[in-house]
Amino acid sequence: MQERGHAAFPQRTIRSFVQRAGRITRAQERALAELWPQFGIEFAPVVLDLDTIFGRRARRVLEIGIGDGETLLELARRQPGADFLGIEVHRPGIGHCLLGIESAALGNIRLISHDAVEVLEMQLVDASLDDVLLYFPDPWPKKRHHKRRIVQPAFAELVARKLKPGGVFRLATDWAPYAEHMLEVLQHDPSFANASPAGDYVPRPESRPQTKFERRGERLGHEVFDLEFRRA
Ligand SMILES: C[S@@+](CC[C@H](N)C(=O)[O-])C[C@H]1O[C@@H](n2cnc3c(N)ncnc32)[C@H](O)[C@@H]1O
């Protein structure tokens, strides 16, 4: 499994994550060694043929920044007829998700361990995704770090391009200023229509499983904001 960057593509200067070494358990190491070859896709500047990778044509859902994979695993369990692609840079998270894939015997998940922006730019075909999920992205609360937030006009444009017409970009955050920023960025993107009749947030979708980041936010008394934008 390739851990960082790609020789042909020097690092962009501003990224939405900081690579942490992180503690990795033995079970996660084992999963990375044994299960990655089956469920992992290496980053390379080559467009992926998802029909071949999943061995079928199905609804395609992409989750960006899966963390431990709690949401991805739960959705894949509930929707065996759909295929799920998860992107995450944190290796222990990938290991954790691989263990979940194994214990639930899921055949409809594949993982990529690389910067989601480069994966979208280089590996995914335009108009190929039904849903893109971005749940509790790092909020980068300090003003000098706002440029690191993954939701930016160019990112919104990129997501819109990869969604099928009618496809949906679903986001959630427990950081109110980031929710406002997301709203501002997405409302100004002409490719998207806000699914909220009030023009702001949508009620918490029942379909969105709760993750530890959301539970943590709730413990801290943070309100959670859900956004839903449909690709025109
Ligand atoms: C705050 S966590 C939330 C994880 C998960 N979505 C949840 O709700 O539990 C954000 C995750 O996004 C990942 N991440 C941030 N920027 C990323 C990028 N450009 N590409 C891939 N993963 C990224 C981080 O490593 C981190 O695990």
Coordinates of C-alpha atoms and ligand atoms in Angstrom, one line a residue:
M1 CA 0.0 0.0 0.0
Q2 CA 1.4 3.3 -1.0
E3 CA 1.4 5.8 1.8
R4 CA 2.2 9.2 0.5
G5 CA 2.0 11.3 -2.6
H6 CA 3.0 10.1 -6.0
A7 CA 6.4 10.6 -7.6
A8 CA 4.9 12.2 -10.7
F9 CA 2.8 14.6 -8.7
P10 CA 4.6 16.9 -6.3
Q11 CA 2.5 17.8 -3.3
R12 CA 0.1 20.7 -3.7
T13 CA 1.0 23.4 -1.2
I14 CA -2.3 23.5 0.7
R15 CA -3.9 20.3 1.8
S16 CA -7.0 19.7 4.0
F17 CA -5.1 17.2 6.2
V18 CA -1.9 16.8 8.1
Q19 CA -0.4 13.3 7.8
R20 CA -0.3 12.0 11.4
A21 CA 1.7 8.8 12.1
G22 CA -1.2 7.7 14.4
R23 CA -1.3 4.6 16.6
I24 CA -2.0 1.5 14.6
T25 CA -3.2 -1.8 16.2
R26 CA -1.8 -5.2 15.2
A27 CA -5.2 -6.2 13.9
Q28 CA -5.2 -3.1 11.6
E29 CA -1.7 -3.9 10.4
R30 CA -2.8 -7.4 9.6
A31 CA -5.9 -6.0 7.8
L32 CA -3.6 -3.7 5.7
A33 CA -1.3 -6.6 4.8
E34 CA -4.0 -9.2 4.1
L35 CA -7.1 -7.3 3.0
W36 CA -5.7 -4.3 1.2
P37 CA -4.9 -6.3 -1.9
Q38 CA -8.5 -7.3 -2.2
F39 CA -10.3 -4.1 -1.2
G40 CA -7.8 -1.4 -1.7
I41 CA -7.1 0.6 -4.8
E42 CA -3.7 2.2 -5.2
F43 CA -3.5 5.8 -6.2
A44 CA -2.1 6.3 -9.7
P45 CA -2.8 9.0 -12.3
V46 CA -5.0 6.5 -14.2
V47 CA -8.8 6.7 -14.6
L48 CA -10.5 3.8 -12.7
D49 CA -13.0 1.5 -14.4
L50 CA -15.4 1.1 -11.5
D51 CA -17.6 -1.4 -13.3
T52 CA -14.6 -3.8 -13.6
I53 CA -13.4 -3.1 -10.1
F54 CA -16.8 -3.8 -8.5
G55 CA -17.7 -6.4 -11.1
R56 CA -21.1 -4.9 -11.9
R57 CA -22.9 -1.7 -12.7
A58 CA -24.6 -0.2 -9.7
R59 CA -25.4 3.0 -7.8
R60 CA -22.1 4.5 -6.9
V61 CA -21.5 6.4 -3.7
L62 CA -18.2 8.1 -2.8
E63 CA -17.4 9.1 0.8
I64 CA -14.5 11.5 1.3
G65 CA -12.6 11.3 4.6
I66 CA -14.2 8.1 6.0
G67 CA -12.3 8.3 9.3
D68 CA -12.7 4.8 10.8
G69 CA -15.3 3.9 8.1
E70 CA -18.2 3.7 10.5
T71 CA -20.6 5.4 8.0
L72 CA -19.3 3.6 5.0
L73 CA -19.6 0.2 6.6
E74 CA -23.1 0.9 7.9
L75 CA -24.3 2.2 4.5
A76 CA -22.8 -0.7 2.6
R77 CA -24.5 -3.1 5.0
R78 CA -27.8 -1.5 4.5
Q79 CA -27.5 -1.1 0.7
P80 CA -26.1 -4.3 -0.8
G81 CA -27.3 -3.1 -4.2
A82 CA -25.0 -0.1 -4.2
D83 CA -21.2 0.2 -4.5
F84 CA -19.2 2.4 -2.0
L85 CA -15.9 4.0 -2.6
G86 CA -14.2 5.4 0.5
I87 CA -11.2 7.8 0.5
E88 CA -9.1 8.4 3.6
V89 CA -5.5 9.4 4.2
H90 CA -5.2 8.1 7.8
R91 CA -3.8 4.5 7.6
P92 CA -5.3 3.3 10.9
G93 CA -8.7 4.4 9.7
I94 CA -8.3 2.3 6.5
G95 CA -7.1 -0.6 8.6
H96 CA -10.2 -0.3 10.9
C97 CA -12.5 -0.1 7.9
L98 CA -10.9 -3.2 6.3
L99 CA -11.5 -5.1 9.5
G100 CA -15.2 -4.1 9.3
I101 CA -15.4 -5.2 5.7
E102 CA -14.0 -8.6 6.7
S103 CA -16.2 -9.1 9.7
A104 CA -19.4 -8.1 7.9
A105 CA -18.3 -10.0 4.7
L106 CA -19.0 -6.9 2.5
G107 CA -18.3 -7.1 -1.2
N108 CA -19.4 -3.6 -2.1
I109 CA -16.7 -1.4 -0.6
R110 CA -13.4 -0.3 -2.1
L111 CA -10.9 2.0 -0.4
I112 CA -8.3 4.5 -1.6
S113 CA -5.7 5.9 0.7
H114 CA -4.7 9.2 -0.8
D115 CA -5.7 12.9 -1.0
A116 CA -9.3 12.9 -2.1
V117 CA -8.8 16.0 -4.3
E118 CA -6.2 14.2 -6.4
V119 CA -8.3 11.0 -6.6
L120 CA -11.3 13.1 -7.9
E121 CA -9.1 14.9 -10.3
M122 CA -7.2 12.0 -11.7
Q123 CA -8.9 8.7 -11.0
L124 CA -12.7 9.3 -11.3
V125 CA -14.6 9.7 -14.5
D126 CA -16.8 12.8 -14.9
A127 CA -20.6 12.2 -14.3
S128 CA -19.9 8.8 -12.7
L129 CA -21.2 9.2 -9.1
D130 CA -24.7 9.1 -7.7
D131 CA -23.9 10.5 -4.3
V132 CA -20.8 12.2 -2.7
L133 CA -20.7 12.2 1.1
L134 CA -18.5 14.6 3.1
Y135 CA -19.3 14.1 6.8
F136 CA -17.6 16.1 9.5
P137 CA -14.6 17.2 7.5
D138 CA -11.8 18.8 9.5
P139 CA -13.2 22.3 10.4
W140 CA -9.8 24.1 10.6
P141 CA -11.3 26.6 13.0
K142 CA -8.4 29.1 13.1
K143 CA -8.6 31.9 10.6
R144 CA -5.1 31.4 9.3
H145 CA -6.1 27.7 8.6
H146 CA -9.3 28.4 6.7
K147 CA -7.6 27.9 3.4
R148 CA -7.1 24.3 4.4
R149 CA -10.8 23.6 4.5
I150 CA -11.6 21.0 1.8
V151 CA -14.8 22.8 0.8
Q152 CA -13.6 25.6 -1.5
P153 CA -15.1 26.9 -4.8
A154 CA -12.7 24.7 -6.9
F155 CA -13.5 21.7 -4.8
A156 CA -17.2 22.2 -5.2
E157 CA -16.8 22.5 -9.0
L158 CA -14.7 19.3 -9.0
V159 CA -17.4 17.3 -7.0
A160 CA -20.1 18.7 -9.3
R161 CA -18.2 17.5 -12.3
K162 CA -17.9 13.9 -10.9
L163 CA -21.6 13.7 -10.0
K164 CA -24.1 12.4 -12.5
P165 CA -26.8 15.0 -13.3
G166 CA -29.3 14.7 -10.5
G167 CA -26.6 13.2 -8.2
V168 CA -26.4 14.6 -4.7
F169 CA -23.6 16.1 -2.6
R170 CA -24.4 15.5 1.1
L171 CA -22.4 17.2 3.8
A172 CA -22.6 17.5 7.6
T173 CA -20.6 19.4 10.2
D174 CA -20.9 20.3 13.9
W175 CA -18.9 23.5 13.4
A176 CA -21.3 26.3 12.8
P177 CA -18.8 28.7 11.0
Y178 CA -17.8 25.8 8.7
A179 CA -21.5 25.1 7.9
E180 CA -21.9 28.8 6.9
H181 CA -18.8 28.6 4.8
M182 CA -20.1 25.4 3.0
L183 CA -23.4 27.1 2.4
E184 CA -21.8 30.2 1.0
V185 CA -19.5 28.2 -1.4
L186 CA -22.1 25.7 -2.6
Q187 CA -24.8 28.4 -3.1
H188 CA -22.5 30.2 -5.4
D189 CA -21.8 27.2 -7.6
P190 CA -24.2 27.3 -10.5
S191 CA -24.0 23.5 -11.0
F192 CA -25.7 22.9 -7.7
A193 CA -29.3 23.4 -6.4
N194 CA -29.9 23.5 -2.6
A195 CA -32.4 20.8 -1.6
S196 CA -33.3 22.9 1.5
P197 CA -36.6 24.7 0.8
A198 CA -35.5 27.5 3.1
G199 CA -32.2 27.8 1.2
D200 CA -30.0 26.7 4.1
Y201 CA -29.8 23.4 5.9
V202 CA -31.8 20.2 5.7
P203 CA -33.1 18.1 8.6
R204 CA -30.8 15.4 9.7
P205 CA -31.3 12.6 7.1
E206 CA -32.3 9.3 8.8
S207 CA -30.1 7.6 6.4
R208 CA -26.9 9.2 7.8
P209 CA -25.4 6.9 10.4
Q210 CA -24.0 8.6 13.5
T211 CA -20.2 8.6 13.9
K212 CA -18.0 9.2 16.8
F213 CA -17.2 12.7 15.5
E214 CA -20.9 13.5 15.6
R215 CA -21.3 12.0 19.1
R216 CA -18.3 14.0 20.3
G217 CA -19.8 17.2 18.8
E218 CA -23.0 16.5 20.6
R219 CA -21.2 16.0 23.9
L220 CA -19.6 19.4 23.4
G221 CA -23.0 20.9 22.9
H222 CA -22.5 21.6 19.2
E223 CA -25.4 21.8 16.8
V224 CA -25.1 19.5 13.7
F225 CA -25.8 21.0 10.3
D226 CA -26.7 18.9 7.3
L227 CA -26.5 20.2 3.8
E228 CA -27.8 18.6 0.6
F229 CA -27.0 20.0 -2.9
R230 CA -28.3 18.4 -6.1
R231 CA -26.3 18.5 -9.3
A232 CA -28.3 20.3 -11.9
Ligands
LIG1 C1 -12.9 14.8 11.4 S1 -12.6 13.4 10.5 C2 -14.2 12.7 10.2 C3 -14.3 11.3 9.8 C4 -15.6 10.7 9.4 N1 -16.2 11.3 8.3 C5 -16.6 10.8 10.6 O1 -17.6 11.5 10.5 O2 -16.4 10.1 11.6 C6 -12.1 13.9 8.9 C7 -11.3 12.9 8.1 O3 -11.0 13.3 6.8 C8 -9.7 12.9 6.4 N2 -9.3 13.8 5.4 C9 -9.1 15.1 5.4 N3 -8.7 15.6 4.2 C10 -8.7 14.6 3.4 C11 -8.4 14.5 2.0 N4 -8.0 15.5 1.3 N5 -8.4 13.2 1.4 C12 -8.7 12.1 2.2 N6 -9.0 12.2 3.5 C13 -9.0 13.4 4.1 C14 -8.9 13.0 7.7 O4 -7.8 12.1 7.7 C15 -10.0 12.5 8.8 O5 -9.9 11.2 9.0

